[in-house]
CSV table of C-alpha atoms in Angstrom, one decimal:
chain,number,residue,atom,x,y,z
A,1,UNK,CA,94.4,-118.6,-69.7
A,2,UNK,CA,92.2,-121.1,-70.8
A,3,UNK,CA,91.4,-123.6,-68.6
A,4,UNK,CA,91.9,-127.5,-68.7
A,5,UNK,CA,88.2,-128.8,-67.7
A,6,UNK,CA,87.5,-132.8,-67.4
A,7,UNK,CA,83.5,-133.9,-67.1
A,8,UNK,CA,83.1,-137.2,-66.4
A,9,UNK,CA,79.8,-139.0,-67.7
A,10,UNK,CA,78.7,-138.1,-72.0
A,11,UNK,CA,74.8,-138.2,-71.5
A,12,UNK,CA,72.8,-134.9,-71.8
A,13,UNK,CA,73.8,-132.9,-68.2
A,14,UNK,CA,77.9,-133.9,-69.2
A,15,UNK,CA,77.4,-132.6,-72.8
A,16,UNK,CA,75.6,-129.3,-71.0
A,17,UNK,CA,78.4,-128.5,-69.2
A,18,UNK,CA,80.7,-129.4,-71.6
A,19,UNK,CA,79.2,-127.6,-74.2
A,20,UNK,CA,79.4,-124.4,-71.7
A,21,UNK,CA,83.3,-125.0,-71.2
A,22,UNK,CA,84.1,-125.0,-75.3
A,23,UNK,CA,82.1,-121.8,-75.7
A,24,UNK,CA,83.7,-119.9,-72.4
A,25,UNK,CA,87.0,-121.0,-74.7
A,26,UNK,CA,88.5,-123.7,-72.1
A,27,UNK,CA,89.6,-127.0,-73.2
A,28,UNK,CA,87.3,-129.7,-72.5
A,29,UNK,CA,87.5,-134.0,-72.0
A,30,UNK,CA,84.4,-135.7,-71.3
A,31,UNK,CA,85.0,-139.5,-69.9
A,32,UNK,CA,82.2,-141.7,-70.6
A,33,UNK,CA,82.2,-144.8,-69.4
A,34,UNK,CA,80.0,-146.7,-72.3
A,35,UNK,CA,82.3,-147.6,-75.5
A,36,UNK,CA,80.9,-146.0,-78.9
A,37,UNK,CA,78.1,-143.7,-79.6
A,38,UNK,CA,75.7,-143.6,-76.0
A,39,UNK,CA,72.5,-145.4,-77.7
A,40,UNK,CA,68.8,-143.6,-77.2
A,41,UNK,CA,66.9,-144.8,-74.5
A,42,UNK,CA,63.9,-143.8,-76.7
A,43,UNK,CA,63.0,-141.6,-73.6
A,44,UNK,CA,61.0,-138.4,-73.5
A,45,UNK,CA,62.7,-135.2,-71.7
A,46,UNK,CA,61.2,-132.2,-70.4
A,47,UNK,CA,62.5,-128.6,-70.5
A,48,UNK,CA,61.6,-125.2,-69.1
A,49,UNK,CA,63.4,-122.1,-68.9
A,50,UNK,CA,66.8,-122.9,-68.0
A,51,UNK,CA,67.1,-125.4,-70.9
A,52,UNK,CA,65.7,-123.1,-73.3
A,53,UNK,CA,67.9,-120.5,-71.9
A,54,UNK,CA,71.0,-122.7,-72.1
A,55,UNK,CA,70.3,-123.3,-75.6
A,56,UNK,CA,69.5,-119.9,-76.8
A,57,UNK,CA,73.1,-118.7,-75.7
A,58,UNK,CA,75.0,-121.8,-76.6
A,59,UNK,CA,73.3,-123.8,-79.9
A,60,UNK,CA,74.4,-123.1,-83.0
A,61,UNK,CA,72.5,-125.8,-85.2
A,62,UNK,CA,69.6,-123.8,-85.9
A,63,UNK,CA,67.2,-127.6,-85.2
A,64,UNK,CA,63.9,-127.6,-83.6
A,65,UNK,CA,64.6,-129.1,-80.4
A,66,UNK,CA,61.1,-129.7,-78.9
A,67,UNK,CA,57.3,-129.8,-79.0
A,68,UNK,CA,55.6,-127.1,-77.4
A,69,UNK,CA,52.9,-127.9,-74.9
A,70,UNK,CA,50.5,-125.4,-72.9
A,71,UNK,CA,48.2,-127.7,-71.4
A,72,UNK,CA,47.6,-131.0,-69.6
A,73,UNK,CA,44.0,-133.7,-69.9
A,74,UNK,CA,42.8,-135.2,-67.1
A,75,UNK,CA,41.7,-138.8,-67.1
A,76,UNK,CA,40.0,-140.3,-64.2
A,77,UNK,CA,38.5,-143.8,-64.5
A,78,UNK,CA,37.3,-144.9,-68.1
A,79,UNK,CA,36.3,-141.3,-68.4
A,80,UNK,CA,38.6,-139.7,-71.1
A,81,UNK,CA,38.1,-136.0,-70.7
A,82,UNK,CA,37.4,-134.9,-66.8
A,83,UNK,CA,39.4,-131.5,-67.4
A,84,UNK,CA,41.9,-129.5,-68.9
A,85,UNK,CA,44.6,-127.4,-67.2
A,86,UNK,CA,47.5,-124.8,-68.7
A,87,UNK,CA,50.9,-125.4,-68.3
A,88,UNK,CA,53.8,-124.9,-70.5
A,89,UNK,CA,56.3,-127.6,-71.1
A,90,UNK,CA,58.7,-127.9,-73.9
A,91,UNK,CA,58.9,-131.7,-75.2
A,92,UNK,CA,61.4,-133.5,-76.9
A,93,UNK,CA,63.2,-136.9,-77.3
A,94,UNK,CA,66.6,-137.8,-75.7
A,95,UNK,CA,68.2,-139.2,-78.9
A,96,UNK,CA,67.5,-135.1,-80.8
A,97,UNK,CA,68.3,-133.5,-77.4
A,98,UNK,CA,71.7,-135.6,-77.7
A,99,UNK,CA,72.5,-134.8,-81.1
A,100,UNK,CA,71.9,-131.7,-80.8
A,101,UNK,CA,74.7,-131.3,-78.0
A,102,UNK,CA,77.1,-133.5,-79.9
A,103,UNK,CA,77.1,-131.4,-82.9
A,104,UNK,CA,77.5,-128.5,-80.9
A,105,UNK,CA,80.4,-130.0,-78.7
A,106,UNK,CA,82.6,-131.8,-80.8
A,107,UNK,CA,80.6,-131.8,-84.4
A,108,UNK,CA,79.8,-135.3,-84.2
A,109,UNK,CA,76.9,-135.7,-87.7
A,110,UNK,CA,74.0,-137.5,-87.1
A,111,UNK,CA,70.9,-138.1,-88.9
A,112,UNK,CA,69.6,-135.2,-86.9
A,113,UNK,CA,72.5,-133.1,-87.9
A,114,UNK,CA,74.2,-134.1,-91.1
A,115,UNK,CA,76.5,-130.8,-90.7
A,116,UNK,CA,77.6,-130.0,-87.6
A,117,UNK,CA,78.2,-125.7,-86.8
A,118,UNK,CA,81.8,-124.9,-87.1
A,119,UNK,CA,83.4,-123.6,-83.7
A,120,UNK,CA,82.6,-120.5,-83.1
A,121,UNK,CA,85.2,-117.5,-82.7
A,122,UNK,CA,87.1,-118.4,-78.7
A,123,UNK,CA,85.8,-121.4,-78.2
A,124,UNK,CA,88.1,-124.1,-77.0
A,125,UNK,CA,89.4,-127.6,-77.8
A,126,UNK,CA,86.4,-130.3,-76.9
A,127,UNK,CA,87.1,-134.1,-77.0
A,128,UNK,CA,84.7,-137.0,-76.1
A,129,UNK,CA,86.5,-140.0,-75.1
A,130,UNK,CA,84.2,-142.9,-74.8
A,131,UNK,CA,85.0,-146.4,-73.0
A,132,UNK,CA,86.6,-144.1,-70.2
A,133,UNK,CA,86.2,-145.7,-66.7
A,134,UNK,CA,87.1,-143.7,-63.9
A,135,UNK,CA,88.6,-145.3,-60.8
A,136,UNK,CA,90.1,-142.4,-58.8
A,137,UNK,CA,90.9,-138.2,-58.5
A,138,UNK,CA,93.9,-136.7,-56.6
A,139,UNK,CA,94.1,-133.4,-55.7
A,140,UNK,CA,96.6,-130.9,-55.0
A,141,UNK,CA,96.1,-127.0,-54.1
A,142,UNK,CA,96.4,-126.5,-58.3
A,143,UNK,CA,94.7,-129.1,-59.7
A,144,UNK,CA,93.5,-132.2,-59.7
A,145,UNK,CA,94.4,-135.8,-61.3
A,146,UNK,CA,91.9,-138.4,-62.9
A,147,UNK,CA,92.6,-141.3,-63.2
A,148,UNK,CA,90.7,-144.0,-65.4
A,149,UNK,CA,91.3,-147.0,-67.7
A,150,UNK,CA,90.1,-148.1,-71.3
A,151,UNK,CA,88.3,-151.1,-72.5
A,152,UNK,CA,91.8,-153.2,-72.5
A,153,UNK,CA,92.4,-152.4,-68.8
A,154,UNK,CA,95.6,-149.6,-69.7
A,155,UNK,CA,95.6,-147.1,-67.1
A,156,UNK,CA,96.0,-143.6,-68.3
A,157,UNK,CA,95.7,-139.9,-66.0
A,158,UNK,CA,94.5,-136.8,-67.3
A,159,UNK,CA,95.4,-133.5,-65.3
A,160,UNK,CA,91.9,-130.8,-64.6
A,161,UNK,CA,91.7,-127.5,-63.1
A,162,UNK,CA,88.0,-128.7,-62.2
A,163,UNK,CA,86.1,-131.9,-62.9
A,164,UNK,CA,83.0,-131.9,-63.2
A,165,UNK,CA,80.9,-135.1,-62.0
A,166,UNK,CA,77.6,-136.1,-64.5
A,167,UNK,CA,77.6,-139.5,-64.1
A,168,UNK,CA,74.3,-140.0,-62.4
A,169,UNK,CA,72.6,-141.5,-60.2
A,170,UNK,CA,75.2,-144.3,-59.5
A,171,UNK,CA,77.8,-141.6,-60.1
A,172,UNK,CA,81.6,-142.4,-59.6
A,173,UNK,CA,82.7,-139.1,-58.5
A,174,UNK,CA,79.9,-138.7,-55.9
A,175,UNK,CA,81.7,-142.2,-54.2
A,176,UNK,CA,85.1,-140.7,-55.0
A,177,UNK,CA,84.9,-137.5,-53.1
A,178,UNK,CA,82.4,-139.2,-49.9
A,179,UNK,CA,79.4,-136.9,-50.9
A,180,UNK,CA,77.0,-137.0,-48.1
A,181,UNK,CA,73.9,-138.7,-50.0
A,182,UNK,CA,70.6,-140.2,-49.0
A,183,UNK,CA,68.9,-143.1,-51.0
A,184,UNK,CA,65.8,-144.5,-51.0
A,185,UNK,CA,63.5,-146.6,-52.9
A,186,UNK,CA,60.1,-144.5,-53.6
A,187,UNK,CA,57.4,-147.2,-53.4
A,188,UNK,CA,56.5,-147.3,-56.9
A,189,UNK,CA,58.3,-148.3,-60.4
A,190,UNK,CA,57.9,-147.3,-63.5
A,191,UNK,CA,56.8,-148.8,-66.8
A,192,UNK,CA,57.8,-146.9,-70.1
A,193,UNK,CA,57.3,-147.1,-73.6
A,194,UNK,CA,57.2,-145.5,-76.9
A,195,UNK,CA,55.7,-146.4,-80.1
A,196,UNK,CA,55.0,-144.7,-83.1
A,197,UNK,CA,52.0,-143.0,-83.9
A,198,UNK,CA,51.0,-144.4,-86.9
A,199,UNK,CA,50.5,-148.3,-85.0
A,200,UNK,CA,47.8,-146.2,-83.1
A,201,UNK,CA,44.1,-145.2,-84.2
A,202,UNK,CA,43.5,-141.8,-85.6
A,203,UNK,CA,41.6,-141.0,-82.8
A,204,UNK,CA,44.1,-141.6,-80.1
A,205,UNK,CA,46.6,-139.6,-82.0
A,206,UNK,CA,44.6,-136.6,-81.7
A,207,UNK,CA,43.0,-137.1,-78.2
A,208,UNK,CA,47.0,-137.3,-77.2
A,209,UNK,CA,48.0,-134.3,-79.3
A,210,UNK,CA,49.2,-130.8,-78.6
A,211,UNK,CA,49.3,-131.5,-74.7
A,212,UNK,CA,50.0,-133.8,-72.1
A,213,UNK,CA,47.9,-136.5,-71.4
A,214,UNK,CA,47.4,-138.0,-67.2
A,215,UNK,CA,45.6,-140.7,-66.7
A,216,UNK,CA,44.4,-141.7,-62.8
A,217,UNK,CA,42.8,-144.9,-61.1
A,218,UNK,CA,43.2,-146.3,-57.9
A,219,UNK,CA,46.4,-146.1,-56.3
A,220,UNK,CA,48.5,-145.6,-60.1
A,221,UNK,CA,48.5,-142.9,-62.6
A,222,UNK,CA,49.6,-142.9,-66.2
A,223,UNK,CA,50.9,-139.9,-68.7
A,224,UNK,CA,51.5,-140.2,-72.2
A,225,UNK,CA,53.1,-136.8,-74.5
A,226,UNK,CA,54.1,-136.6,-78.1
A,227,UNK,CA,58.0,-136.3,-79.0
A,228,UNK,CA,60.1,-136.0,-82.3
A,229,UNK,CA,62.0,-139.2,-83.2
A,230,UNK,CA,65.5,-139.4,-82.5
A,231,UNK,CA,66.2,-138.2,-86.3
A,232,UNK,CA,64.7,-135.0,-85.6
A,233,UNK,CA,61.0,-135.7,-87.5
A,234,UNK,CA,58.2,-133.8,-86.3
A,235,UNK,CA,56.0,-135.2,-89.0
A,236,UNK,CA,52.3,-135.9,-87.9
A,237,UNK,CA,52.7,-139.8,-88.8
A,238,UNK,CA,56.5,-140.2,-87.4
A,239,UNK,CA,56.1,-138.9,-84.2
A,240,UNK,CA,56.4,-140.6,-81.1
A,241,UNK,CA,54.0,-141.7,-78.5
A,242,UNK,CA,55.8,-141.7,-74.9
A,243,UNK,CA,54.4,-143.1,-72.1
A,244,UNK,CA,55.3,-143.9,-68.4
A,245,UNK,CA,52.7,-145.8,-66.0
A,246,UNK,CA,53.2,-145.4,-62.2
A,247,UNK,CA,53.0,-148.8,-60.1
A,248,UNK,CA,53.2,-148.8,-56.3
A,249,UNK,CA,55.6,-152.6,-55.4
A,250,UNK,CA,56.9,-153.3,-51.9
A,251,UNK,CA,60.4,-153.4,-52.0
A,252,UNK,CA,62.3,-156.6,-51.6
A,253,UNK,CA,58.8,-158.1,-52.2
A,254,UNK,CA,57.8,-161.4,-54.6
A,255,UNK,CA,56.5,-159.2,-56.9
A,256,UNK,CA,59.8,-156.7,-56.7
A,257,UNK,CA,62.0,-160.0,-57.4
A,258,UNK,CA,58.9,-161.3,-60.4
A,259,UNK,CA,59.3,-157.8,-61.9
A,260,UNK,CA,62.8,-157.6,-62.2
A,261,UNK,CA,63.8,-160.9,-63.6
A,262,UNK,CA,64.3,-160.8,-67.2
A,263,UNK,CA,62.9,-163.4,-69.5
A,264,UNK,CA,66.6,-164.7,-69.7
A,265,UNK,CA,66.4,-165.3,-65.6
A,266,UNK,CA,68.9,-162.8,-64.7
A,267,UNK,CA,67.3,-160.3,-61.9
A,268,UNK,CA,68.4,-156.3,-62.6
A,269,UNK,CA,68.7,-153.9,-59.3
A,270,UNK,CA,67.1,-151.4,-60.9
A,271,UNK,CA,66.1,-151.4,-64.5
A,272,UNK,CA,65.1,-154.6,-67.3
A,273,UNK,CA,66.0,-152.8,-70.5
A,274,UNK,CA,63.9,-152.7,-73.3
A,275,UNK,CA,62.8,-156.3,-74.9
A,276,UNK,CA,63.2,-158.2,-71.7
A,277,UNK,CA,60.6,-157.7,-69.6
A,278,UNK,CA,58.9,-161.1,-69.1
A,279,UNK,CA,55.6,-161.1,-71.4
A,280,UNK,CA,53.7,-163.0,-68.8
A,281,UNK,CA,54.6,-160.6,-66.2
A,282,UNK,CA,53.7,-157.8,-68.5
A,283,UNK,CA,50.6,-159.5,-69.4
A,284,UNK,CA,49.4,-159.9,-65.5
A,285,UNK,CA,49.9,-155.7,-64.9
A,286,UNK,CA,48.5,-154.7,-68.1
A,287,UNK,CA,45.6,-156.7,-68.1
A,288,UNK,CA,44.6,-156.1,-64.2
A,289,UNK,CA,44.4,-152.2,-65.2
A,290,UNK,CA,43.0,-152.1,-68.5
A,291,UNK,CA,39.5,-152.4,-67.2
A,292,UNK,CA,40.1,-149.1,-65.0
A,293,UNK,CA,41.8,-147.3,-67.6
A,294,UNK,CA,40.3,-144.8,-71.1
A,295,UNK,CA,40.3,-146.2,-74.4
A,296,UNK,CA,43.1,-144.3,-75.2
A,297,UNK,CA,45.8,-145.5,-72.4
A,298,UNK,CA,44.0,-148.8,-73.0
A,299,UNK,CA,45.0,-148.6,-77.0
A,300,UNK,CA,49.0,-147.5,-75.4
A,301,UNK,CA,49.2,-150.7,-73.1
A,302,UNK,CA,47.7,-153.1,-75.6
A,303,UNK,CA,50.0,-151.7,-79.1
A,304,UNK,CA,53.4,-150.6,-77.5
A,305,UNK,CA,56.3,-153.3,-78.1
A,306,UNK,CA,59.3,-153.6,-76.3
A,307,UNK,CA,58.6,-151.6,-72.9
A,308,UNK,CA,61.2,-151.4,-70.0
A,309,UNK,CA,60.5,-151.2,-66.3
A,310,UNK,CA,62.5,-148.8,-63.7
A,311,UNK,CA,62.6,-148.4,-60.2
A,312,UNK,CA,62.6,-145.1,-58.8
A,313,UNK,CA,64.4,-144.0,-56.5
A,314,UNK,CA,65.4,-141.0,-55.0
A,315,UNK,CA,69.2,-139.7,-54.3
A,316,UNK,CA,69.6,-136.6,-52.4
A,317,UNK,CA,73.6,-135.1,-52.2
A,318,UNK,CA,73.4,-131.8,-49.3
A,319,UNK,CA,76.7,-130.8,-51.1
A,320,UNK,CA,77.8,-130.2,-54.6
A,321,UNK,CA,81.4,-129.2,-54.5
A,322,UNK,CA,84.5,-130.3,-53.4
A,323,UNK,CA,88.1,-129.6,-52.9
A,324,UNK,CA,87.5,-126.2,-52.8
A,325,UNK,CA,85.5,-125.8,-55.5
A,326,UNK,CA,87.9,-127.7,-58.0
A,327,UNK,CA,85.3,-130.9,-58.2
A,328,UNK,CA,81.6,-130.2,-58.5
A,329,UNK,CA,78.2,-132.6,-58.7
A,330,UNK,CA,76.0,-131.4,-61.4
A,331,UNK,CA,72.2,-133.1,-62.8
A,332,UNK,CA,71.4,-136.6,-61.3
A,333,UNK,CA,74.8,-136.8,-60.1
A,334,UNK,CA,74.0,-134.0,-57.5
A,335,UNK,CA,70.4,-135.1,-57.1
A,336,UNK,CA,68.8,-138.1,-58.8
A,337,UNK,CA,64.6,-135.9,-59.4
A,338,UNK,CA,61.8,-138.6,-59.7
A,339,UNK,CA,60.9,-138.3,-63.2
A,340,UNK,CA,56.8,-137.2,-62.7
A,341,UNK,CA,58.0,-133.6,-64.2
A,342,UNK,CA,60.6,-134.6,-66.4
A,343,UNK,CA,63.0,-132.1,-64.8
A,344,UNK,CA,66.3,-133.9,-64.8
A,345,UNK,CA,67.5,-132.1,-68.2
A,346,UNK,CA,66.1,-128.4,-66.9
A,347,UNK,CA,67.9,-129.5,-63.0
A,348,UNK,CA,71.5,-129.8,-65.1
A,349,UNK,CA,70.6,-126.7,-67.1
A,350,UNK,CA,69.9,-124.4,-64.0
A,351,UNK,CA,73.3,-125.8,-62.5
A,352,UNK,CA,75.5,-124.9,-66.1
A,353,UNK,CA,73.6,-121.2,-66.1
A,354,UNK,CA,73.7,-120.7,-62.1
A,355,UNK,CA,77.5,-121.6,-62.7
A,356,UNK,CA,78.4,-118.9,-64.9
A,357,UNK,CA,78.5,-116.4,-61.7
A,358,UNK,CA,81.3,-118.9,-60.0
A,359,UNK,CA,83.0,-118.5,-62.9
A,360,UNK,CA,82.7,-114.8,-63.2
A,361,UNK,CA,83.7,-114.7,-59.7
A,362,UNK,CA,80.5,-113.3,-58.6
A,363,UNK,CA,79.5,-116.3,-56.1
A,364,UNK,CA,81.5,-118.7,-54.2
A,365,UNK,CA,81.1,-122.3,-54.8
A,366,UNK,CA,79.8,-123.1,-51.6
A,367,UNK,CA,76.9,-120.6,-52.4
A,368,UNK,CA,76.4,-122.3,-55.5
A,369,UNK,CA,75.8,-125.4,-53.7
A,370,UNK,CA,73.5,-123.8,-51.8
A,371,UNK,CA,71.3,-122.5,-54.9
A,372,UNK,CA,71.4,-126.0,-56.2
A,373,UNK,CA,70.2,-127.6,-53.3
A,374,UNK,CA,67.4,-125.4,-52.7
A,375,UNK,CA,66.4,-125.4,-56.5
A,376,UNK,CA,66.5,-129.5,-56.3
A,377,UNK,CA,64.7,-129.4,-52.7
A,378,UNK,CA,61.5,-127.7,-54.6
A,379,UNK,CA,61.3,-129.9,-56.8
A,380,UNK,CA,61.4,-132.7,-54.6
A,381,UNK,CA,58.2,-131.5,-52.9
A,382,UNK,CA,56.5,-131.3,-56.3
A,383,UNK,CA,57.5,-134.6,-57.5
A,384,UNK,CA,56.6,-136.3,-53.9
A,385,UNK,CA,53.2,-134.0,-54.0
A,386,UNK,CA,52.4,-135.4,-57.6
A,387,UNK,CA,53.6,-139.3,-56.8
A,388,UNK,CA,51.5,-138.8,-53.4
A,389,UNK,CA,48.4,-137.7,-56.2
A,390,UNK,CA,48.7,-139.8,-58.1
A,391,UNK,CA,49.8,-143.5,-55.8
A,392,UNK,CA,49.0,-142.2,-52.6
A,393,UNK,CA,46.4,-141.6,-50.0
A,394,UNK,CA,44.8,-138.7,-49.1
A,395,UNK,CA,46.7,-138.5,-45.9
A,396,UNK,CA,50.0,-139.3,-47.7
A,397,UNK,CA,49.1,-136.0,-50.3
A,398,UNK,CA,48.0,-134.3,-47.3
A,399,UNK,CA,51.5,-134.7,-45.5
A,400,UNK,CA,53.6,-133.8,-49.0
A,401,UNK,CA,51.5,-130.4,-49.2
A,402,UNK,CA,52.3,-129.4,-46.1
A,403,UNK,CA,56.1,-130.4,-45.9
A,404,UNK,CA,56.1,-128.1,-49.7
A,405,UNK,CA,54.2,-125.2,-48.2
A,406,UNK,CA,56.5,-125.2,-44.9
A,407,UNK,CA,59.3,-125.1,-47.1
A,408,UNK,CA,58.1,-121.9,-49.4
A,409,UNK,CA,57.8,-120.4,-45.9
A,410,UNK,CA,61.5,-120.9,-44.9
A,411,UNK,CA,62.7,-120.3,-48.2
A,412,UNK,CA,60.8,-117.0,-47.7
A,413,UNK,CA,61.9,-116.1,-44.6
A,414,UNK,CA,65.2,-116.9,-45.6
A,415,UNK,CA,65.6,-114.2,-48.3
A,416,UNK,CA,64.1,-111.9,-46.2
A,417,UNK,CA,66.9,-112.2,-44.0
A,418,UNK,CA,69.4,-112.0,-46.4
């Protein structure tokens, strides 16, 4: 019997899931809170193998998703080339990434994908419902209720044997089922942008090519890769530059508060969207680092238009499901990854492959949980290990090796015992 599965959030980690749920031939609602089509956040994302895996067995498009990358430049100073270091990393823009899923899921056309697969043979009913709010679950032994309301207020329930929570960071379901979570701000924000490659000089272009680019100074560290536009172009001319810079603000500090009010005076809690950052503010950060930067982050901070700022912050769940297993936490929902490896997309990846064996009956969902915390808890170390590298002190990097290397011994002696 097929089964009736509700996912509440429409962003990449939803879609995953929900794409999983058509193709395993169970019927499928996605909530999502935003009315319309979610708009790109002209954001880069990084996959590794459990993205590339999830595609492989569900995709049907036949579209490139990503750049691939096998190595990382070092910048240090004003000096441009300090040394190069392999590592593979697939790269790709959030707008393809989300077409891609939508064409696949419900056969939404885009730019991207003007024609949409048809549904393959046993896959069930998918339905994305946007301008969904949800306000409360009930549960019985069977099921479970969700309840939510529209854009005019009207109230409506939908019945699920599971529900699955992708809502994020500030995610609904993580409130409505008390998920034991820890917060906390990092220390550092985050200033991103994206512009096209053509605004830049030739030279730039091809010093930032075919890898990932780090660039480090005192106390702040900057990366810059290539992605496809939203549209799915890969052409050398139309691809995008995207960029974050690494800035270490005191909480609850004059500069926090300077930062995050907008050049219409309203202060954000977390994030001033693109196009209202203050240009005087933006003007004070970008021209104290310029002269500690090389000409090519230099040529980044002085031509991109229209940045945003984030804070980063971390939030850590201990538990992923719920009411037996009928309600589980999956991508940022679960836990919220700093964004130094671009691992948010391959974190809700891992969780729809590492899923299939609760669904084949192989695992419990409590063991499940327990694989996803331990897979999040590693890459905590490495994101805290790179911040510390790239913000910190010596000391501070000292500390976050040794907390990572004291985990790999437990997680060690931990399959040994088992």
């Amino acid at each position: 019997m097929p089964q009736s599965v509700v996912i509440i959030g429409g962003s990449l980690a939803g879609l995953i899931h929900g794409l999983q749920h058509k193709r395993r031939g169970n019927n499928v609602t996605i909530l999502e809170q935003e009315s319309g089509e979610r708009h790109s956040h002209y954001a880069g994302i990084g996959f590794a193998d459990n993205a590339k895996e999830f595609l492989r067995k569900y995709d049907l498009t036949g579209l490139t998703p990503a750049f691939a990358s096998q190595s990382r430049r070092w910048a240090y100073y004003t000096r441009p080339n300090v040394m190069n270091t392999k590592g593979s990393i697939h790269l790709t823009s959030w707008g393809l990434l989300m077409s891609i899923l939508r064409a696949n899921f419900d056969g939404l056309a885009s730019v991207a994908c003007p024609k949409p697969p048809l549904p393959a043979e046993g896959d069930g009913n998918a339905s994305y419902l946007s301008g969904k709010r949800v306000t409360a679950l009930s549960h019985t032994e069977e099921n479970v209720r969700v309840h939510y309301v529209d854009t005019t207020g009207k109230e409506e329930t939908i019945l699920a044997d599971l529900v699955i929570g992708a809502d994020g960071i500030n995610s609904t379901v993580r409130r409505l089922v008390n998920a034991p979570v820890f917060t906390q701000y990092s220390g550092y924000v985050a200033w991103r942008g994206t512009i096209e490659e053509k605004l830049v000089s030739k030279e730039t272009v091809e010093y930032l090519s075919d890898h990932v680019s780090l660039q480090f100074s005192k106390s702040t560290y900057m990366l810059c890769y290539i992605i496809p536009t939203d549209t799915g172009n890969f052409e050398h001319g139309e691809r995008l530059l995207n960029w974050v810079w690494y800035t270490n603000v005191p909480d609850e500090s004059p500069q926090m508060k300077k930062i995050f009010t907008d050049s219409t005076d309203y202060q954000h809690h977390s994030t001033v969207p693109r196009g209202l950052v203050r240009p005087e503010v933006w003007e004070e950060y970008r021209s104290d680092i310029l002269p500690r930067i090389s000409g090519p982050f230099k040529e980044l901070l002085e031509k991109t238009p229209n940045l945003f700022v984030t804070k980063i912050r971390d939030a850590v769940c201990t538990t992923a499901t719920f009411h037996g297993g009928r309600v589980a936490l999956v991508g940022d929902a679960f836990t919220t990854l700093r964004p130094h490896l671009g691992a948010a997309t391959e974190q809700a990846a891992f969780h729809s492959n590492t899923l299939e064996a609760v669904y084949r009956g192989e695992k419990t969902p409590d063991e499940w949980s327990q694989d996803a915390r331990r897979f999040a808890q590693r890459l905590i170390y490495i994101n805290r290990i790179i911040a510390e590298l790239g913000t910190g002190t010596i000391f501070s990097l000292a500390k976050s090796i040794f907390f990572y290397c004291l985990f790999l011994i437990r997680s060690k002696l931990r399959r040994s015992n088992s």
